[in-house]
XYZ file of C-alpha atoms in Angstrom:
592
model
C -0.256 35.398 51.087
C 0.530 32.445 53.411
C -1.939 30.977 52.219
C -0.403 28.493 49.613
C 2.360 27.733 52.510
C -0.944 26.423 54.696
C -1.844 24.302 51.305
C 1.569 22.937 51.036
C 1.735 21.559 54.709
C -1.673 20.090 54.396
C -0.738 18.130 51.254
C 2.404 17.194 53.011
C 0.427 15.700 55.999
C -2.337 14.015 54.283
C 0.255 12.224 51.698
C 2.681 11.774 54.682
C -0.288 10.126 56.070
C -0.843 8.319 53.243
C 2.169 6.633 52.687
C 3.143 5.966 56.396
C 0.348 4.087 57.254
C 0.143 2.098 60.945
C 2.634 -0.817 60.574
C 2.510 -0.845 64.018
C -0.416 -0.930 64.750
C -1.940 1.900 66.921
C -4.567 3.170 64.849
C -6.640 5.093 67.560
C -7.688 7.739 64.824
C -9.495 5.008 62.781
C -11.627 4.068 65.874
C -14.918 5.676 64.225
C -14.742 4.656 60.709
C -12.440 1.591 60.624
C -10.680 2.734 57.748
C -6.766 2.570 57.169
C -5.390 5.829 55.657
C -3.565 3.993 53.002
C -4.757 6.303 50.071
C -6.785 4.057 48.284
C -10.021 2.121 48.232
C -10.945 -0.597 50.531
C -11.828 -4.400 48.467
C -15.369 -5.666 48.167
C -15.566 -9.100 48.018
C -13.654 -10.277 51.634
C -11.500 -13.242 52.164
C -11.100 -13.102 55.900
C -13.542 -14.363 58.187
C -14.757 -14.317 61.989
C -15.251 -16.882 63.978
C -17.245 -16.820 67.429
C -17.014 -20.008 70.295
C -20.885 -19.381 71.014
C -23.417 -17.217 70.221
C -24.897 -16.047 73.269
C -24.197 -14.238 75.989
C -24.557 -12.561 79.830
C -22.486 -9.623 81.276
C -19.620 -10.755 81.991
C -19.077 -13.662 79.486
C -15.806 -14.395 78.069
C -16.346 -15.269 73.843
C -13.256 -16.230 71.941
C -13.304 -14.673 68.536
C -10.688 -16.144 65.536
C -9.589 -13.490 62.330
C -8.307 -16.181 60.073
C -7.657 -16.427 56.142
C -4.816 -16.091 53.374
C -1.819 -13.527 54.747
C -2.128 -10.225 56.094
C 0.083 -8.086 57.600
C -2.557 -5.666 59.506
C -5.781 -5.751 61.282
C -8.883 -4.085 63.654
C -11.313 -5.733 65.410
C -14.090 -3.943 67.240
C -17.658 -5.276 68.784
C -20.204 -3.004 68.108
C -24.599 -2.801 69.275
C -25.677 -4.727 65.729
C -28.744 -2.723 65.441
C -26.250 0.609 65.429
C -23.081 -0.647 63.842
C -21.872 3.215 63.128
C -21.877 3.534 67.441
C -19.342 3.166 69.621
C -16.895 0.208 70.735
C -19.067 -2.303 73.175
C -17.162 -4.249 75.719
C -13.177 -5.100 76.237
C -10.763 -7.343 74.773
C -8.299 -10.301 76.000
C -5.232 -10.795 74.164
C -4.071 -14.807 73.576
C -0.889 -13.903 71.706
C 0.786 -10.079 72.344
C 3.401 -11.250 70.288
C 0.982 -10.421 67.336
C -1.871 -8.201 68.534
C -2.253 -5.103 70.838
C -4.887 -3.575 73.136
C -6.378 -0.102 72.358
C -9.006 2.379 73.970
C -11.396 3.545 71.345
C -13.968 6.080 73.294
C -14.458 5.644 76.803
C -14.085 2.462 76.564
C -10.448 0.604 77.790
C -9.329 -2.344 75.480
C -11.847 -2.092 73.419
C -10.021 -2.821 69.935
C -7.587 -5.171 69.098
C -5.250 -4.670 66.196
C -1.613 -5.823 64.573
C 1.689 -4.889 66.641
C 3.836 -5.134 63.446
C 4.167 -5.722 59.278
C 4.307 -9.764 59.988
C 2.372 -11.987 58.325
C -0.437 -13.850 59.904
C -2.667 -16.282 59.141
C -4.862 -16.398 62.180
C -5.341 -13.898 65.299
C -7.523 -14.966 68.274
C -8.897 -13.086 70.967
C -11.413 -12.801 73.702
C -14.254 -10.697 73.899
C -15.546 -9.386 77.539
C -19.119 -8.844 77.571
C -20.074 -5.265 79.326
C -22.494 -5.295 82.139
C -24.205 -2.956 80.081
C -24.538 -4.755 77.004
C -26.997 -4.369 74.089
C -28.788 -7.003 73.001
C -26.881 -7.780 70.143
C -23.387 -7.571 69.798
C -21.586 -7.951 66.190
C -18.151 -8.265 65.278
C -16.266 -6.065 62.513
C -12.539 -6.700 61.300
C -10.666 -4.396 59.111
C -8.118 -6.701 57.275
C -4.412 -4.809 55.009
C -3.732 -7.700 53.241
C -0.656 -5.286 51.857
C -0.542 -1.557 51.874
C -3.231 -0.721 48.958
C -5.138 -4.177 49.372
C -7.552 -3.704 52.381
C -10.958 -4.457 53.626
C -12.924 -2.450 55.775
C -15.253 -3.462 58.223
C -15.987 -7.104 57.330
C -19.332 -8.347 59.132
C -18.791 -11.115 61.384
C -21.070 -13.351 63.434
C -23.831 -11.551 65.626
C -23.963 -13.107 69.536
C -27.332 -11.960 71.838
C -28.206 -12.318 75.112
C -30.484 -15.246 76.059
C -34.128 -15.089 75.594
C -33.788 -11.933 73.099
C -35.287 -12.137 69.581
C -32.570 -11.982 66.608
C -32.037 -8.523 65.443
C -33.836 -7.390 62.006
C -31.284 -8.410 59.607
C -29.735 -10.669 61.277
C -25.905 -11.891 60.144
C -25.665 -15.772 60.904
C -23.034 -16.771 63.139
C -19.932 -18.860 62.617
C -18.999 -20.962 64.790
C -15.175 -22.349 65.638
C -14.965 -25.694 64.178
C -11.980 -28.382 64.217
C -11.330 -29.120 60.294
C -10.114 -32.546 59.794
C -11.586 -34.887 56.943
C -11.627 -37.600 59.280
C -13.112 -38.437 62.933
C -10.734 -37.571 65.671
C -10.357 -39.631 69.160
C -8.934 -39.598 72.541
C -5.818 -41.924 73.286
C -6.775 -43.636 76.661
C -3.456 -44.693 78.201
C 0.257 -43.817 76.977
C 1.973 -45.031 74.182
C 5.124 -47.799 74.620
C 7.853 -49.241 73.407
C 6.986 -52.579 72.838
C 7.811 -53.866 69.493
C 10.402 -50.835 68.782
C 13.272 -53.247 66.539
C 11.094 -56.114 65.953
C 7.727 -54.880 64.931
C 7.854 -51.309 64.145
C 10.757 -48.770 63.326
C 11.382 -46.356 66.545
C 13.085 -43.186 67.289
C 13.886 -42.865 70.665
C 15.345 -39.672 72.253
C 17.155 -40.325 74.967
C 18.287 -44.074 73.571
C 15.830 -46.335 74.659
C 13.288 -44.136 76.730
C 10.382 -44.739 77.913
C 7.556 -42.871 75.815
C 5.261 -42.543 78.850
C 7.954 -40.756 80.733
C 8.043 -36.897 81.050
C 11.612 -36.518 78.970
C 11.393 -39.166 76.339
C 10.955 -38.299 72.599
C 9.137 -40.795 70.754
C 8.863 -41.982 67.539
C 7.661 -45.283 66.016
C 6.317 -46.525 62.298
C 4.528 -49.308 62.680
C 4.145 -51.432 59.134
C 0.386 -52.555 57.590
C -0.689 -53.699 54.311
C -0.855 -50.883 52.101
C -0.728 -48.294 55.110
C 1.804 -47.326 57.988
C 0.897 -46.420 61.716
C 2.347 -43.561 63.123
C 2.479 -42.866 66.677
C 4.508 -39.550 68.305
C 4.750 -38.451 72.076
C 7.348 -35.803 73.853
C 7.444 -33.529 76.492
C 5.670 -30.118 74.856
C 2.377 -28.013 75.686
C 2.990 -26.345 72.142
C 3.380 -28.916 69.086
C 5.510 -32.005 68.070
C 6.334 -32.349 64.559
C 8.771 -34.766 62.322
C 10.034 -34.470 58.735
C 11.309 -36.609 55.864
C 13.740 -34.990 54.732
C 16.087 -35.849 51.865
C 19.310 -34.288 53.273
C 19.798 -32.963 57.116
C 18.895 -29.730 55.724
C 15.049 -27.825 56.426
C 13.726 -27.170 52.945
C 11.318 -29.233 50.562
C 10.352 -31.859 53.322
C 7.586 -33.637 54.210
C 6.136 -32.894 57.837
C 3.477 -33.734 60.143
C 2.343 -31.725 62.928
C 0.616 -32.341 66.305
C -0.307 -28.711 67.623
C -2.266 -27.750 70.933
C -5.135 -25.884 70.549
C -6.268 -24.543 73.109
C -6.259 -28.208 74.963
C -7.566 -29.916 71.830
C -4.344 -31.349 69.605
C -4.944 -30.616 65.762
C -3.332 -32.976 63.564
C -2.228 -31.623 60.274
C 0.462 -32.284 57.082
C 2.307 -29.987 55.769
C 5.363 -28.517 53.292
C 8.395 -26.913 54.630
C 10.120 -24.494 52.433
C 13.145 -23.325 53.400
C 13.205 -22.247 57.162
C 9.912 -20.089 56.818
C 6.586 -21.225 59.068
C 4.890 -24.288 57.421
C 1.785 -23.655 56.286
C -0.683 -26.709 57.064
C -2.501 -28.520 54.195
C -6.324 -27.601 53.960
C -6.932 -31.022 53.371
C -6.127 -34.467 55.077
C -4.032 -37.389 53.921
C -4.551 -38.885 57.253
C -6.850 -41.391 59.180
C -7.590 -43.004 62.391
C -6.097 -39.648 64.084
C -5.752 -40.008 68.303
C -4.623 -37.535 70.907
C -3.783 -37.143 73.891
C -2.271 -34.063 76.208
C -1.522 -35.494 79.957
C 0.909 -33.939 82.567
C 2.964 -31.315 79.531
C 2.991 -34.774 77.267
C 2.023 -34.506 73.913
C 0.863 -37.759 72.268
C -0.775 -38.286 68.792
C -0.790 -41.358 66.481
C -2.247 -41.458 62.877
C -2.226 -43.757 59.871
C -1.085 -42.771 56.387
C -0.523 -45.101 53.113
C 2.863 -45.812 51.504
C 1.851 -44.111 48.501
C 0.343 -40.492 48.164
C 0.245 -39.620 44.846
C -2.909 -37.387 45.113
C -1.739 -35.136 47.444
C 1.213 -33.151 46.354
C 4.276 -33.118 49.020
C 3.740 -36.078 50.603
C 6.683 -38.393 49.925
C 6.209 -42.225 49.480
C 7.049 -44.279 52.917
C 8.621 -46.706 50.970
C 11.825 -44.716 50.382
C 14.513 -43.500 53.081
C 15.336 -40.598 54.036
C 16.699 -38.280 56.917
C 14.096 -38.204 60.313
C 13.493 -34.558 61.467
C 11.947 -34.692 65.408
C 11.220 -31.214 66.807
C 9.138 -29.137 69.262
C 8.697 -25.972 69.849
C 5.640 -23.551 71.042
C 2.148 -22.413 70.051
C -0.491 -20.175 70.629
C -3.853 -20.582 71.820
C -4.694 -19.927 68.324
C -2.778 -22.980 67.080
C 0.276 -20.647 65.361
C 3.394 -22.194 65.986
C 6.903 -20.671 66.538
C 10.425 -21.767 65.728
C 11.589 -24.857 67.453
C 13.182 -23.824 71.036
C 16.275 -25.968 70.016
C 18.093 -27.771 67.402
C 15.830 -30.903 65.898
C 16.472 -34.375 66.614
C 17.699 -35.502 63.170
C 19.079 -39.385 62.763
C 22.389 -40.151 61.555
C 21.702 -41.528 58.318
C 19.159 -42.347 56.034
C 16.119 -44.605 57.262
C 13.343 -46.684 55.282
C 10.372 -46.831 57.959
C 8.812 -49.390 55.962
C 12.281 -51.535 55.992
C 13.488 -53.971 58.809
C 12.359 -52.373 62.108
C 14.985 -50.462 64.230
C 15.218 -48.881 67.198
C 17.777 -46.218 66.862
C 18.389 -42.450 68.297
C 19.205 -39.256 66.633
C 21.681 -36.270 67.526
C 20.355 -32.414 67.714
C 23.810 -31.724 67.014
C 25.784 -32.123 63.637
C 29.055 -33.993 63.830
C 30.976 -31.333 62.133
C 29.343 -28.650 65.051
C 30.419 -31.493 67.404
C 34.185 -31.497 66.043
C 34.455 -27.749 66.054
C 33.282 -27.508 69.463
C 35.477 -30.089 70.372
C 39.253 -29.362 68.457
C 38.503 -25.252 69.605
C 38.153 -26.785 73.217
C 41.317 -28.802 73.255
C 43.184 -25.585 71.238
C 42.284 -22.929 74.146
C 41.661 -24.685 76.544
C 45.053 -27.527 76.236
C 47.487 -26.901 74.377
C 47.168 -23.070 74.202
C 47.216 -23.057 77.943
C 49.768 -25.643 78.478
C 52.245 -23.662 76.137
C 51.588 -20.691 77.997
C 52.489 -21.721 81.101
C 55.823 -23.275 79.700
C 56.838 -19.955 78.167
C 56.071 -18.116 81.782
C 57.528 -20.092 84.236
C 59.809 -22.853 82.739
C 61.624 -20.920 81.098
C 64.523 -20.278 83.652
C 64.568 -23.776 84.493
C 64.417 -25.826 80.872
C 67.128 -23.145 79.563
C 70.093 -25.125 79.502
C 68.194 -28.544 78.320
C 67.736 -28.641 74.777
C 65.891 -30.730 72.598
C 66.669 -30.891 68.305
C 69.517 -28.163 68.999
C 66.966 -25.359 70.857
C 66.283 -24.854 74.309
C 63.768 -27.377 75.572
C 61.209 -24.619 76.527
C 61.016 -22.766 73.531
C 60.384 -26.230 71.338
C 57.620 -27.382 74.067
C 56.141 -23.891 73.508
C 56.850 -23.928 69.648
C 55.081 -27.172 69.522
C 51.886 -26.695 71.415
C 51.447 -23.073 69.813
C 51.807 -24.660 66.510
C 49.818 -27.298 67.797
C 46.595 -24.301 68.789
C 47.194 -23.180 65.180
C 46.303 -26.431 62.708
C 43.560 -27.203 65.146
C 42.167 -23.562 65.248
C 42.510 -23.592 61.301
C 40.339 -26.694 60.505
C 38.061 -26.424 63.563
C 37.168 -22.851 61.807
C 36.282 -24.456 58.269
C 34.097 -26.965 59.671
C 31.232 -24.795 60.279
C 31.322 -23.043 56.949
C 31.235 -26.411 55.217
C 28.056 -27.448 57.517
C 26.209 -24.445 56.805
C 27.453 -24.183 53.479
C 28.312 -20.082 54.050
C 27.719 -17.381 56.367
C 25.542 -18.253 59.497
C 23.428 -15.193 59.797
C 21.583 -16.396 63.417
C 24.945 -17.283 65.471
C 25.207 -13.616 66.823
C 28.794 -12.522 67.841
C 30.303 -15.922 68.122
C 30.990 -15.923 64.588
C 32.292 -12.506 63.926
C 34.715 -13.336 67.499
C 35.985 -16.373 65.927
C 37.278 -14.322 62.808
C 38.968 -11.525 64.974
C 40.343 -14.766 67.162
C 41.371 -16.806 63.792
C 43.152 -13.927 62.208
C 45.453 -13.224 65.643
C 46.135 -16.849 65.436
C 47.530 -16.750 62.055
C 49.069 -13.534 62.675
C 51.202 -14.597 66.006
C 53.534 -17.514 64.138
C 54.182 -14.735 61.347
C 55.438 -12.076 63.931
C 57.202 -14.726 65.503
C 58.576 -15.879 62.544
C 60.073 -12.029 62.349
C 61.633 -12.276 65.821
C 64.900 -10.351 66.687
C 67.878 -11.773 68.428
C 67.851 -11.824 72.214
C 69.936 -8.907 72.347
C 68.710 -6.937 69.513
C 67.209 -3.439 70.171
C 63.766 -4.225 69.373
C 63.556 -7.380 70.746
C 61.683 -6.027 73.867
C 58.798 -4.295 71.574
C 59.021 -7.961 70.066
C 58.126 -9.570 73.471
C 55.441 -6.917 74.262
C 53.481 -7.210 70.838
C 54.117 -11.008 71.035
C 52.567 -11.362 74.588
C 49.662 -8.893 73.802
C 48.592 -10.656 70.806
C 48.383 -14.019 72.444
C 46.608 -12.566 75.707
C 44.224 -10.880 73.532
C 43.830 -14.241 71.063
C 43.083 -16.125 74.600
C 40.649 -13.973 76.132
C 38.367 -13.844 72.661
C 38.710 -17.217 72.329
C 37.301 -17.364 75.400
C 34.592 -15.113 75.340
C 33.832 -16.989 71.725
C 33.552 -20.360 73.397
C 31.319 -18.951 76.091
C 29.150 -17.343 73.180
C 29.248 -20.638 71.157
C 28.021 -22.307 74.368
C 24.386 -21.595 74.107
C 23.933 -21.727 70.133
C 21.739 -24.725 69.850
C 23.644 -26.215 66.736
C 26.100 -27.590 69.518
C 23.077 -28.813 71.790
C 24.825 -28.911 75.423
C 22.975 -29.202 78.606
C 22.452 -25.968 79.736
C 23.381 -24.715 82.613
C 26.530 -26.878 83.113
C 27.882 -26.244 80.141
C 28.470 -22.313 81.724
C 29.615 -23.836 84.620
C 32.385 -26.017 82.720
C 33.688 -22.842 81.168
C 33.508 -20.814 84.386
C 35.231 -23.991 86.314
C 37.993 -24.016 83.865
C 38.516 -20.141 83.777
C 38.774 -20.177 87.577
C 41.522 -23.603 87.699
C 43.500 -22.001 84.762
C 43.480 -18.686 86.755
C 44.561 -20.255 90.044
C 47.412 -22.042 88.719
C 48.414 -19.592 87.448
C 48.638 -17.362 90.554
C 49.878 -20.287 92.057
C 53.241 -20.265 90.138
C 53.212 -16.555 90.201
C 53.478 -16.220 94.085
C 56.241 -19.459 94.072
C 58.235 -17.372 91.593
C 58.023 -14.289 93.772
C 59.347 -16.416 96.473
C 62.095 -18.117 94.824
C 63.145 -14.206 93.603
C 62.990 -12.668 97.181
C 65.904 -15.125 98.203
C 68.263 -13.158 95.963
C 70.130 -10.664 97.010
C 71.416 -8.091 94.903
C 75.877 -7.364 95.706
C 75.694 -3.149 95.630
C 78.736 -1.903 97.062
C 79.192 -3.239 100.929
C 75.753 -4.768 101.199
C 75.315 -8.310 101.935
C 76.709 -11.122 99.763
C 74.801 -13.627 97.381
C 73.514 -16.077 99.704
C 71.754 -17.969 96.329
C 71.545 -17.332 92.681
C 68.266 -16.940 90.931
C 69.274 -19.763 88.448
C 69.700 -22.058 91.818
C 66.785 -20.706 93.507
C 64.840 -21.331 90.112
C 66.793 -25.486 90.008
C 65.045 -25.586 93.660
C 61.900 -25.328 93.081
C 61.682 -27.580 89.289
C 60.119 -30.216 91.247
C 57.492 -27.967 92.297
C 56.820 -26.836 89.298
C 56.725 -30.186 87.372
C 54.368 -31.267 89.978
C 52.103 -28.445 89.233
C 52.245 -28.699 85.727
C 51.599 -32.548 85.895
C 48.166 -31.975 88.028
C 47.518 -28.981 85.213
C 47.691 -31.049 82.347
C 45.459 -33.734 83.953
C 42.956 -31.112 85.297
C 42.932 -29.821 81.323
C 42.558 -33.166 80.430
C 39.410 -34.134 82.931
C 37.616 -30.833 81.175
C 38.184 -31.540 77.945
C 36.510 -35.185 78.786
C 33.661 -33.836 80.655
C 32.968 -31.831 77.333
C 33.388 -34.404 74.490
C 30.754 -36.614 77.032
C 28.480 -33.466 77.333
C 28.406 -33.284 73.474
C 28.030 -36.828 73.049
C 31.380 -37.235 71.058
C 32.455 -39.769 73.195
């Protein structure tokens, strides 16, 4: 009677099975037969392939071994005797990248698989196989490949290594060995590029202005002008890849880009098409000649020569137009794969003809509308916002009976600089949105912040704007909803800043941009416990008259007139303290 209740949970497994698959990764139950339990059949004809670094072997030998070919999103790689491929495992695995591949124990045998730690799409996995001290002869390497869920191969054959003096196995499977592709013959650059010629012989990019390229900071660009060619020589400080763009706008997408990426101490020098912000996949084939390299000290150097005009290969763009410069760097893996850029590219200011009149110009990593948001936010919270604050607290007693336009001169100071906070707030917060043309998805809170922070900014000159007479009943809920709001507005704003700090759209030096904010936060704080303990002391003069107890030996409006000079001085060195912090950050975002 139970029994179709046994059927119905073993159809539920195996499909479950089925249609979960191993997106990521651990796939110890396919150890034996190498095949994904994706409910379908594996493909025949294979479009993957193994590579090997050599072909022999003795226990203990390290052999690199490359998966590469068009995307897939999963793989298993094993080493197995050749003359009994359905044995076990045979010797342990290295990892070069755990980013995209994973260790597992099939057997007895620790790290002796590698496969896929998620669903992301790879082009090329390498790894290195340890040779067991109890080796067989011959050693072959198998790959399963999921190209997508229901499109997978199974065991493809890959290149057979031996130990020396052995005979080749039976059938042998020739092995394929790890070349460079380039279409052209690749040298080594003997000493380090310069600068000589940059604005009077070639066109150069130079980041910081006028470095020297054979230093360990300087970013280096240069075109260099020929007949019916150009000469192209880049150098910066990365042990991953340098790469530039022409671009048509200061936008990635649809550009033109040329990569110089470390392999494993070798630098491959490749083309390729940007779309969008995706990985660029690099051309098969080579519009480039005369290709040098060199990789000294963590600086990268390569120079090449292209011609003006391309029109064979598709996405190259002719050199004899302008456009915007794209200079970035970022990391790679041993396997040459290369990761987003660590910060914002060098991009120049305007559009450049490298095959024009030679110039020798810089670039910014930060946008000029990033630069003036940073910049009008910083003197909003951190100036006037902070200045008008201060008037409202403590000058209030003492500016009450000067007036200025028919109100007390306090309230229009405050008025003013509030007012102030809220036109430079509003257009600092639409610069962004016209830069990135929308929503930034990658800016993590500091967006979402800077709504809450632009919506109590609006919403404080409205309630104010509703404000009761000084005597009215609910002019005390007034002042405490009025305070809150602001003290809330501040503290975001500040948080929001500190947030918008390390986005690297705004491109400051890190750590001391941090240490601005902090240096700020602490001077704001300790002026204003500063005036807070002087007002406590001006109020402990008074005394109260109750009854027979002593008489008024000063008013509080008096003790207040005493100490104005006190607190004009301290307002004066506030205001220029504000002032030296909002310089040290327009300098540290190049603005001025």
């Amino acid at each position: 009677m139970e029994l179709p209740g046994l059927v119905a949970v073993w159809i539920f497994v195996c499909f479950y099975a089925f249609v979960d698959g191993y997106p990521n990764g651990k796939v110890r139950e396919a150890c034996t037969s190498m095949i994904p339990c994706h409910g379908s059949s594996p493909q025949l004809s294979p479009e993957h392939t193994i590579t090997v670094s050599r072909t022999e072997f003795k226990p203990g030998d390290n052999i690199a071994v490359r998966l590469s070919g068009p995307d897939f999103e999963g793989f298993f790689i094993q080493a197995r005797d050749a003359e009994h491929l359905d044995g076990p495992a045979v010797g342990s695995f290295m990892l070069s990248d755990r980013r995209l591949s994973q260790l597992l124990t099939c057997g007895h045998t620790k790290n002796s698989a590698v496969s896929h730690t998620s669903k992301v799409k790879k082009k090329d996995i390498k790894v290195y196989w340890i040779a067991p001290g109890d080796a067989p002869k011959h050693v072959q390497f198998l790959a399963t490949v999921v190209k997508k869920y229901r499109t997978f191969w199974v065991k493809i054959p890959g290149p057979v290594v031996s130990q020396p003096d052995v005979l080749s196995p039976t059938t042998p499977l020739p092995a394929t060995l790890e070349v460079m592709s380039t279409s052209h013959p690749v040298s080594y650059i003997s000493k380090p590029f310069n600068a000589s010629g940059c604005g009077s012989m070639k066109f150069c990019i130079r980041n910081p202005s006028n470095c020297d390229p054979g230093s360990a900071s300087c970013f280096f660009l240069s075109f260099q002008k020929e007949e019916n060619s150009v000469f192209i020589e880049m150098s910066g400080p990365s042990e991953g890849y340098l790469a530039f763009a022409l671009s048509l706008d200061q936008w990635m997408g649809g550009d033109d880009a040329y990569l110089c990426i470390n392999e494993d101490h070798h630098v491959r020098v490749s083309t390729a098409l940007l779309k969008g912000r995706s990985r660029p996949v690099l051309d098969s084939e080579s519009a480039l000649e005369d290709v040098s390299w060199r990789l000294v000290d963590g600086v990268l150097q390569c120079s090449f020569r292209r011609s003006i005009r391309l029109p064979v290969y598709k996405g190259r763009f002719n050199l004899d137009a302008s456009y915007y410069i794209f200079l970035a760097d970022g990391e790679a893996s041993e396997g040459g794969l290369i990761y987003k850029h660590r910060r914002q590219p060098l991009i120049t200011n305007g559009l450049c003809n490298v095959t024009g009149p030679p110039q020798d110009i810089g670039g910014s990593r930060s946008p000029r509308l990033i630069k003036a948001h940073g910049a009008l936010m910083f003197v909003a919270w951190i100036t006037t916002v902070s200045i008008g604050v201060i008037v409202a607290r403590f000058f209030k007693p003492v500016w009450s009976h000067s007036f200025l336009f028919g109100k007390e001169m306090w309230f229009q100071v405050h008025r003013m600089l509030m007012l102030t906070t809220v036109t430079l707030t509003s257009i600092s917060f639409v610069l962004p949105f016209l830069y990135r043309g929308g929503w930034s998805q990658k800016a993590g809170f500091h967006p979402y912040l800077g709504c809450i922070v632009m919506a109590l900014t609006i919403f404080q000159p409205l309630m104010a704007g509703f404000r009761p007479s000084r005597h009215a009943p609910r002019r005390q809920l007034f002042n405490w909803f009025h305070w809150s709001t602001g003290t809330t507005a501040r503290i975001l704003a500040v948080v929001t800043m500190f947030l918008g700090m390390d986005l690297p759209a705004l491109d400051l030096p890190d750590p001391w941009d941090t240490y601005t904010m902090i240096g700020f936060v602490a001077w704001h704080v300790s002026i204003d416990v500063l005036l807070e303990i002087h007002s406590y002391c001006l109020i402990r003069k008074v005394e109260v008259i109750e009854d027979d107890r002593v008489q008024i030996l000063q008013s509080l409006t008096s003790a207040e007139a005493e100490g104005h000079l006190f607190k004009q001085i301290v307002l004066t060195i506030y205001i220029c303290g504000n002032i030296i912090f909002l310089i040290a950050f327009l300098i540290a975002i190049n603005y001025i």
